[in-house]
Amino acid sequence: MAGLDLASRVSTPQRYEWTSPVDACSPSESIARAPEPKHHVVAYDYGIKLNILRRLVQVGCRVTVVPALTSAEDVLALNPDGIFLSNGPGDPEPLHAQVANIRKLIGRKPIFGICLGHQLLGLAVGGKTYKLKFGHRGANHPVRNEITRRVEITSHNHGFAVDPDSLNLSQVEITHVNLNDQTLEGFRHRSDPVFCVQYHPEAAPGPHDSHYLFDDFVKLMAESRP
């Protein structure tokens, strides 16, 4: 797995629009009607999970999904309100072109990253990643939100992590920590509208403790509009 660029292989070959909101996981689940879209999100597909796209629509986003190697210039030409960096397989370190595009986008538009997207943001701000000895798998990992001090039960499926000691803490703030092994689970930029998490807040059927992150992304886009 180390050294393999798998994200480029599994990405969509062409751009497409996504408009479907969240579906109920069971007859007993009550889901509110999705609002009319107020924000346009361009989502990089590194192996994106469909429920991420559904969750973005559910909070009022119009979503355009683009291939993993789409240039920063082409993304900005779509005039998005925000940019999403998806999950995906493989080692983040070989993804030099993707990281270079993310660097060009930081500070231009609000950015939200999940899983591989979190790792690529870590590289884009000058950090390093490493392969976990066993990886994190399962839907019951306790993660502490360092801002609210609340513990979230979260879904994980990754084999790499961002090294917190490699980050410049005057530039970024650590926001989430794994309580099982103290690995980094999230950070945000101190001056630009950028944040990310390592785990999966969109997990279906759950846990659902971290759905608020999609609302946070919407708030960030609303605050960043001219």
PDB file of N, CA, C and O in Angstrom, residues 26-81:
ATOM      1  N   SER A  26     -33.794   3.217   7.375  1.00  0.00           N
ATOM      2  CA  SER A  26     -34.820   2.275   7.829  1.00  0.00           C
ATOM      3  C   SER A  26     -36.164   2.990   7.776  1.00  0.00           C
ATOM      4  O   SER A  26     -36.222   4.222   7.752  1.00  0.00           O
ATOM      5  N   PRO A  27     -37.273   2.238   7.761  1.00  0.00           N
ATOM      6  CA  PRO A  27     -38.601   2.871   7.725  1.00  0.00           C
ATOM      7  C   PRO A  27     -38.859   3.785   8.912  1.00  0.00           C
ATOM      8  O   PRO A  27     -39.680   4.701   8.827  1.00  0.00           O
ATOM      9  N   SER A  28     -38.178   3.553  10.027  1.00  0.00           N
ATOM     10  CA  SER A  28     -38.424   4.339  11.235  1.00  0.00           C
ATOM     11  C   SER A  28     -37.609   5.632  11.276  1.00  0.00           C
ATOM     12  O   SER A  28     -37.840   6.482  12.137  1.00  0.00           O
ATOM     13  N   GLU A  29     -36.654   5.787  10.361  1.00  0.00           N
ATOM     14  CA  GLU A  29     -35.799   6.973  10.400  1.00  0.00           C
ATOM     15  C   GLU A  29     -36.510   8.161   9.764  1.00  0.00           C
ATOM     16  O   GLU A  29     -37.025   8.077   8.647  1.00  0.00           O
ATOM     17  N   SER A  30     -36.533   9.274  10.486  1.00  0.00           N
ATOM     18  CA  SER A  30     -37.156  10.502   9.997  1.00  0.00           C
ATOM     19  C   SER A  30     -36.080  11.457   9.508  1.00  0.00           C
ATOM     20  O   SER A  30     -35.164  11.805  10.257  1.00  0.00           O
ATOM     21  N   ILE A  31     -36.173  11.858   8.245  1.00  0.00           N
ATOM     22  CA  ILE A  31     -35.193  12.753   7.652  1.00  0.00           C
ATOM     23  C   ILE A  31     -35.908  13.999   7.129  1.00  0.00           C
ATOM     24  O   ILE A  31     -36.895  13.895   6.386  1.00  0.00           O
ATOM     25  N   ALA A  32     -35.413  15.140   7.502  1.00  0.00           N
ATOM     26  CA  ALA A  32     -36.010  16.400   7.061  1.00  0.00           C
ATOM     27  C   ALA A  32     -35.785  16.597   5.564  1.00  0.00           C
ATOM     28  O   ALA A  32     -34.813  16.097   4.988  1.00  0.00           O
ATOM     29  N   ARG A  33     -36.682  17.329   4.944  1.00  0.00           N
ATOM     30  CA  ARG A  33     -36.531  17.651   3.526  1.00  0.00           C
ATOM     31  C   ARG A  33     -35.305  18.543   3.323  1.00  0.00           C
ATOM     32  O   ARG A  33     -35.071  19.486   4.092  1.00  0.00           O
ATOM     33  N   ALA A  34     -34.517  18.237   2.315  1.00  0.00           N
ATOM     34  CA  ALA A  34     -33.332  19.048   2.032  1.00  0.00           C
ATOM     35  C   ALA A  34     -33.753  20.444   1.578  1.00  0.00           C
ATOM     36  O   ALA A  34     -34.708  20.583   0.803  1.00  0.00           O
ATOM     37  N   PRO A  35     -33.071  21.490   2.045  1.00  0.00           N
ATOM     38  CA  PRO A  35     -33.424  22.846   1.618  1.00  0.00           C
ATOM     39  C   PRO A  35     -33.021  23.097   0.173  1.00  0.00           C
ATOM     40  O   PRO A  35     -32.243  22.332  -0.418  1.00  0.00           O
ATOM     41  N   GLU A  36     -33.544  24.157  -0.399  1.00  0.00           N
ATOM     42  CA  GLU A  36     -33.106  24.553  -1.736  1.00  0.00           C
ATOM     43  C   GLU A  36     -31.618  24.895  -1.687  1.00  0.00           C
ATOM     44  O   GLU A  36     -31.147  25.504  -0.724  1.00  0.00           O
ATOM     45  N   PRO A  37     -30.868  24.486  -2.710  1.00  0.00           N
ATOM     46  CA  PRO A  37     -29.417  24.723  -2.665  1.00  0.00           C
ATOM     47  C   PRO A  37     -29.067  26.206  -2.688  1.00  0.00           C
ATOM     48  O   PRO A  37     -29.573  26.955  -3.517  1.00  0.00           O
ATOM     49  N   LYS A  38     -28.211  26.587  -1.728  1.00  0.00           N
ATOM     50  CA  LYS A  38     -27.750  27.973  -1.631  1.00  0.00           C
ATOM     51  C   LYS A  38     -26.264  28.106  -1.961  1.00  0.00           C
ATOM     52  O   LYS A  38     -25.774  29.212  -2.186  1.00  0.00           O
ATOM     53  N   HIS A  39     -25.563  26.978  -1.951  1.00  0.00           N
ATOM     54  CA  HIS A  39     -24.113  27.016  -2.142  1.00  0.00           C
ATOM     55  C   HIS A  39     -23.702  26.002  -3.204  1.00  0.00           C
ATOM     56  O   HIS A  39     -24.248  24.892  -3.257  1.00  0.00           O
ATOM     57  N   HIS A  40     -22.740  26.375  -4.010  1.00  0.00           N
ATOM     58  CA  HIS A  40     -22.200  25.477  -5.021  1.00  0.00           C
ATOM     59  C   HIS A  40     -20.873  24.914  -4.513  1.00  0.00           C
ATOM     60  O   HIS A  40     -19.938  25.675  -4.236  1.00  0.00           O
ATOM     61  N   VAL A  41     -20.817  23.603  -4.371  1.00  0.00           N
ATOM     62  CA  VAL A  41     -19.606  22.918  -3.902  1.00  0.00           C
ATOM     63  C   VAL A  41     -19.007  22.112  -5.045  1.00  0.00           C
ATOM     64  O   VAL A  41     -19.715  21.348  -5.716  1.00  0.00           O
ATOM     65  N   VAL A  42     -17.715  22.294  -5.276  1.00  0.00           N
ATOM     66  CA  VAL A  42     -16.979  21.431  -6.192  1.00  0.00           C
ATOM     67  C   VAL A  42     -16.255  20.385  -5.354  1.00  0.00           C
ATOM     68  O   VAL A  42     -15.474  20.729  -4.453  1.00  0.00           O
ATOM     69  N   ALA A  43     -16.554  19.115  -5.612  1.00  0.00           N
ATOM     70  CA  ALA A  43     -16.003  18.010  -4.831  1.00  0.00           C
ATOM     71  C   ALA A  43     -14.984  17.237  -5.648  1.00  0.00           C
ATOM     72  O   ALA A  43     -15.308  16.705  -6.719  1.00  0.00           O
ATOM     73  N   TYR A  44     -13.751  17.195  -5.174  1.00  0.00           N
ATOM     74  CA  TYR A  44     -12.731  16.351  -5.796  1.00  0.00           C
ATOM     75  C   TYR A  44     -13.028  14.895  -5.468  1.00  0.00           C
ATOM     76  O   TYR A  44     -13.224  14.534  -4.302  1.00  0.00           O
ATOM     77  N   ASP A  45     -13.043  14.054  -6.485  1.00  0.00           N
ATOM     78  CA  ASP A  45     -13.306  12.623  -6.303  1.00  0.00           C
ATOM     79  C   ASP A  45     -11.992  11.859  -6.280  1.00  0.00           C
ATOM     80  O   ASP A  45     -11.390  11.605  -7.318  1.00  0.00           O
ATOM     81  N   TYR A  46     -11.551  11.487  -5.074  1.00  0.00           N
ATOM     82  CA  TYR A  46     -10.379  10.612  -4.923  1.00  0.00           C
ATOM     83  C   TYR A  46     -10.820   9.180  -4.619  1.00  0.00           C
ATOM     84  O   TYR A  46      -9.988   8.337  -4.303  1.00  0.00           O
ATOM     85  N   GLY A  47     -12.129   8.935  -4.736  1.00  0.00           N
ATOM     86  CA  GLY A  47     -12.732   7.669  -4.342  1.00  0.00           C
ATOM     87  C   GLY A  47     -13.921   7.958  -3.447  1.00  0.00           C
ATOM     88  O   GLY A  47     -14.179   7.268  -2.462  1.00  0.00           O
ATOM     89  N   ILE A  48     -14.664   8.995  -3.796  1.00  0.00           N
ATOM     90  CA  ILE A  48     -15.672   9.594  -2.914  1.00  0.00           C
ATOM     91  C   ILE A  48     -16.808   8.625  -2.584  1.00  0.00           C
ATOM     92  O   ILE A  48     -17.250   7.842  -3.432  1.00  0.00           O
ATOM     93  N   LYS A  49     -17.274   8.684  -1.340  1.00  0.00           N
ATOM     94  CA  LYS A  49     -18.433   7.899  -0.911  1.00  0.00           C
ATOM     95  C   LYS A  49     -19.708   8.663  -1.253  1.00  0.00           C
ATOM     96  O   LYS A  49     -19.799   9.874  -1.040  1.00  0.00           O
ATOM     97  N   LEU A  50     -20.690   7.947  -1.751  1.00  0.00           N
ATOM     98  CA  LEU A  50     -21.913   8.601  -2.192  1.00  0.00           C
ATOM     99  C   LEU A  50     -22.641   9.304  -1.058  1.00  0.00           C
ATOM    100  O   LEU A  50     -23.301  10.319  -1.280  1.00  0.00           O
ATOM    101  N   ASN A  51     -22.512   8.789   0.160  1.00  0.00           N
ATOM    102  CA  ASN A  51     -23.240   9.441   1.237  1.00  0.00           C
ATOM    103  C   ASN A  51     -22.648  10.794   1.606  1.00  0.00           C
ATOM    104  O   ASN A  51     -23.338  11.628   2.197  1.00  0.00           O
ATOM    105  N   ILE A  52     -21.405  11.034   1.253  1.00  0.00           N
ATOM    106  CA  ILE A  52     -20.852  12.383   1.408  1.00  0.00           C
ATOM    107  C   ILE A  52     -21.602  13.337   0.485  1.00  0.00           C
ATOM    108  O   ILE A  52     -22.002  14.440   0.886  1.00  0.00           O
ATOM    109  N   LEU A  53     -21.800  12.911  -0.756  1.00  0.00           N
ATOM    110  CA  LEU A  53     -22.523  13.752  -1.714  1.00  0.00           C
ATOM    111  C   LEU A  53     -23.954  13.985  -1.248  1.00  0.00           C
ATOM    112  O   LEU A  53     -24.477  15.103  -1.326  1.00  0.00           O
ATOM    113  N   ARG A  54     -24.596  12.951  -0.737  1.00  0.00           N
ATOM    114  CA  ARG A  54     -25.960  13.097  -0.231  1.00  0.00           C
ATOM    115  C   ARG A  54     -26.003  14.081   0.945  1.00  0.00           C
ATOM    116  O   ARG A  54     -26.915  14.902   1.044  1.00  0.00           O
ATOM    117  N   ARG A  55     -25.028  13.977   1.830  1.00  0.00           N
ATOM    118  CA  ARG A  55     -24.986  14.861   3.000  1.00  0.00           C
ATOM    119  C   ARG A  55     -24.785  16.318   2.582  1.00  0.00           C
ATOM    120  O   ARG A  55     -25.344  17.235   3.197  1.00  0.00           O
ATOM    121  N   LEU A  56     -23.981  16.547   1.567  1.00  0.00           N
ATOM    122  CA  LEU A  56     -23.780  17.919   1.089  1.00  0.00           C
ATOM    123  C   LEU A  56     -25.083  18.487   0.521  1.00  0.00           C
ATOM    124  O   LEU A  56     -25.432  19.645   0.778  1.00  0.00           O
ATOM    125  N   VAL A  57     -25.803  17.675  -0.234  1.00  0.00           N
ATOM    126  CA  VAL A  57     -27.106  18.123  -0.760  1.00  0.00           C
ATOM    127  C   VAL A  57     -28.083  18.350   0.390  1.00  0.00           C
ATOM    128  O   VAL A  57     -28.873  19.304   0.383  1.00  0.00           O
ATOM    129  N   GLN A  58     -28.024  17.496   1.398  1.00  0.00           N
ATOM    130  CA  GLN A  58     -28.957  17.574   2.522  1.00  0.00           C
ATOM    131  C   GLN A  58     -28.834  18.893   3.292  1.00  0.00           C
ATOM    132  O   GLN A  58     -29.798  19.339   3.915  1.00  0.00           O
ATOM    133  N   VAL A  59     -27.638  19.513   3.249  1.00  0.00           N
ATOM    134  CA  VAL A  59     -27.459  20.784   3.965  1.00  0.00           C
ATOM    135  C   VAL A  59     -27.539  21.987   3.025  1.00  0.00           C
ATOM    136  O   VAL A  59     -27.157  23.090   3.388  1.00  0.00           O
ATOM    137  N   GLY A  60     -28.044  21.753   1.799  1.00  0.00           N
ATOM    138  CA  GLY A  60     -28.318  22.877   0.918  1.00  0.00           C
ATOM    139  C   GLY A  60     -27.225  23.214  -0.079  1.00  0.00           C
ATOM    140  O   GLY A  60     -27.046  24.395  -0.414  1.00  0.00           O
ATOM    141  N   CYS A  61     -26.545  22.200  -0.576  1.00  0.00           N
ATOM    142  CA  CYS A  61     -25.472  22.428  -1.542  1.00  0.00           C
ATOM    143  C   CYS A  61     -25.815  21.840  -2.914  1.00  0.00           C
ATOM    144  O   CYS A  61     -26.443  20.782  -3.004  1.00  0.00           O
ATOM    145  N   ARG A  62     -25.419  22.559  -3.938  1.00  0.00           N
ATOM    146  CA  ARG A  62     -25.412  22.023  -5.297  1.00  0.00           C
ATOM    147  C   ARG A  62     -23.998  21.514  -5.554  1.00  0.00           C
ATOM    148  O   ARG A  62     -23.026  22.247  -5.352  1.00  0.00           O
ATOM    149  N   VAL A  63     -23.866  20.254  -5.966  1.00  0.00           N
ATOM    150  CA  VAL A  63     -22.552  19.613  -5.985  1.00  0.00           C
ATOM    151  C   VAL A  63     -22.118  19.268  -7.407  1.00  0.00           C
ATOM    152  O   VAL A  63     -22.861  18.639  -8.162  1.00  0.00           O
ATOM    153  N   THR A  64     -20.913  19.691  -7.738  1.00  0.00           N
ATOM    154  CA  THR A  64     -20.251  19.288  -8.979  1.00  0.00           C
ATOM    155  C   THR A  64     -19.044  18.440  -8.609  1.00  0.00           C
ATOM    156  O   THR A  64     -18.165  18.907  -7.871  1.00  0.00           O
ATOM    157  N   VAL A  65     -19.016  17.205  -9.067  1.00  0.00           N
ATOM    158  CA  VAL A  65     -17.923  16.280  -8.774  1.00  0.00           C
ATOM    159  C   VAL A  65     -16.922  16.310  -9.928  1.00  0.00           C
ATOM    160  O   VAL A  65     -17.320  16.238 -11.097  1.00  0.00           O
ATOM    161  N   VAL A  66     -15.639  16.439  -9.592  1.00  0.00           N
ATOM    162  CA  VAL A  66     -14.601  16.532 -10.631  1.00  0.00           C
ATOM    163  C   VAL A  66     -13.549  15.457 -10.420  1.00  0.00           C
ATOM    164  O   VAL A  66     -13.331  14.978  -9.303  1.00  0.00           O
ATOM    165  N   PRO A  67     -12.857  15.051 -11.511  1.00  0.00           N
ATOM    166  CA  PRO A  67     -11.790  14.055 -11.395  1.00  0.00           C
ATOM    167  C   PRO A  67     -10.662  14.510 -10.483  1.00  0.00           C
ATOM    168  O   PRO A  67     -10.442  15.711 -10.275  1.00  0.00           O
ATOM    169  N   ALA A  68      -9.929  13.540  -9.974  1.00  0.00           N
ATOM    170  CA  ALA A  68      -8.880  13.792  -8.982  1.00  0.00           C
ATOM    171  C   ALA A  68      -7.792  14.732  -9.476  1.00  0.00           C
ATOM    172  O   ALA A  68      -7.187  15.458  -8.678  1.00  0.00           O
ATOM    173  N   LEU A  69      -7.516  14.738 -10.776  1.00  0.00           N
ATOM    174  CA  LEU A  69      -6.422  15.541 -11.313  1.00  0.00           C
ATOM    175  C   LEU A  69      -6.894  16.837 -11.957  1.00  0.00           C
ATOM    176  O   LEU A  69      -6.137  17.473 -12.699  1.00  0.00           O
ATOM    177  N   THR A  70      -8.125  17.250 -11.683  1.00  0.00           N
ATOM    178  CA  THR A  70      -8.619  18.525 -12.198  1.00  0.00           C
ATOM    179  C   THR A  70      -7.762  19.658 -11.633  1.00  0.00           C
ATOM    180  O   THR A  70      -7.478  19.703 -10.439  1.00  0.00           O
ATOM    181  N   SER A  71      -7.347  20.574 -12.485  1.00  0.00           N
ATOM    182  CA  SER A  71      -6.465  21.655 -12.039  1.00  0.00           C
ATOM    183  C   SER A  71      -7.207  22.630 -11.134  1.00  0.00           C
ATOM    184  O   SER A  71      -8.435  22.773 -11.207  1.00  0.00           O
ATOM    185  N   ALA A  72      -6.455  23.313 -10.299  1.00  0.00           N
ATOM    186  CA  ALA A  72      -7.040  24.336  -9.436  1.00  0.00           C
ATOM    187  C   ALA A  72      -7.714  25.416 -10.264  1.00  0.00           C
ATOM    188  O   ALA A  72      -8.776  25.931  -9.896  1.00  0.00           O
ATOM    189  N   GLU A  73      -7.112  25.768 -11.403  1.00  0.00           N
ATOM    190  CA  GLU A  73      -7.667  26.803 -12.272  1.00  0.00           C
ATOM    191  C   GLU A  73      -9.029  26.386 -12.822  1.00  0.00           C
ATOM    192  O   GLU A  73      -9.969  27.202 -12.875  1.00  0.00           O
ATOM    193  N   ASP A  74      -9.156  25.112 -13.216  1.00  0.00           N
ATOM    194  CA  ASP A  74     -10.440  24.632 -13.742  1.00  0.00           C
ATOM    195  C   ASP A  74     -11.502  24.578 -12.654  1.00  0.00           C
ATOM    196  O   ASP A  74     -12.694  24.825 -12.912  1.00  0.00           O
ATOM    197  N   VAL A  75     -11.094  24.259 -11.416  1.00  0.00           N
ATOM    198  CA  VAL A  75     -12.047  24.252 -10.306  1.00  0.00           C
ATOM    199  C   VAL A  75     -12.545  25.662 -10.019  1.00  0.00           C
ATOM    200  O   VAL A  75     -13.748  25.899  -9.871  1.00  0.00           O
ATOM    201  N   LEU A  76     -11.639  26.618  -9.973  1.00  0.00           N
ATOM    202  CA  LEU A  76     -12.037  28.004  -9.707  1.00  0.00           C
ATOM    203  C   LEU A  76     -12.904  28.565 -10.829  1.00  0.00           C
ATOM    204  O   LEU A  76     -13.772  29.412 -10.587  1.00  0.00           O
ATOM    205  N   ALA A  77     -12.682  28.074 -12.054  1.00  0.00           N
ATOM    206  CA  ALA A  77     -13.493  28.532 -13.191  1.00  0.00           C
ATOM    207  C   ALA A  77     -14.949  28.123 -13.050  1.00  0.00           C
ATOM    208  O   ALA A  77     -15.835  28.730 -13.677  1.00  0.00           O
ATOM    209  N   LEU A  78     -15.235  27.103 -12.230  1.00  0.00           N
ATOM    210  CA  LEU A  78     -16.612  26.680 -11.970  1.00  0.00           C
ATOM    211  C   LEU A  78     -17.307  27.589 -10.957  1.00  0.00           C
ATOM    212  O   LEU A  78     -18.488  27.399 -10.669  1.00  0.00           O
ATOM    213  N   ASN A  79     -16.569  28.537 -10.417  1.00  0.00           N
ATOM    214  CA  ASN A  79     -17.093  29.532  -9.471  1.00  0.00           C
ATOM    215  C   ASN A  79     -17.793  28.877  -8.276  1.00  0.00           C
ATOM    216  O   ASN A  79     -18.955  29.193  -7.962  1.00  0.00           O
ATOM    217  N   PRO A  80     -17.091  28.011  -7.553  1.00  0.00           N
ATOM    218  CA  PRO A  80     -17.723  27.375  -6.391  1.00  0.00           C
ATOM    219  C   PRO A  80     -17.750  28.301  -5.187  1.00  0.00           C
ATOM    220  O   PRO A  80     -16.946  29.240  -5.065  1.00  0.00           O
ATOM    221  N   ASP A  81     -18.684  28.015  -4.282  1.00  0.00           N
ATOM    222  CA  ASP A  81     -18.672  28.674  -2.975  1.00  0.00           C
ATOM    223  C   ASP A  81     -17.748  27.950  -2.012  1.00  0.00           C
ATOM    224  O   ASP A  81     -17.286  28.534  -1.023  1.00  0.00           O
TER     225      ASP A  81
END
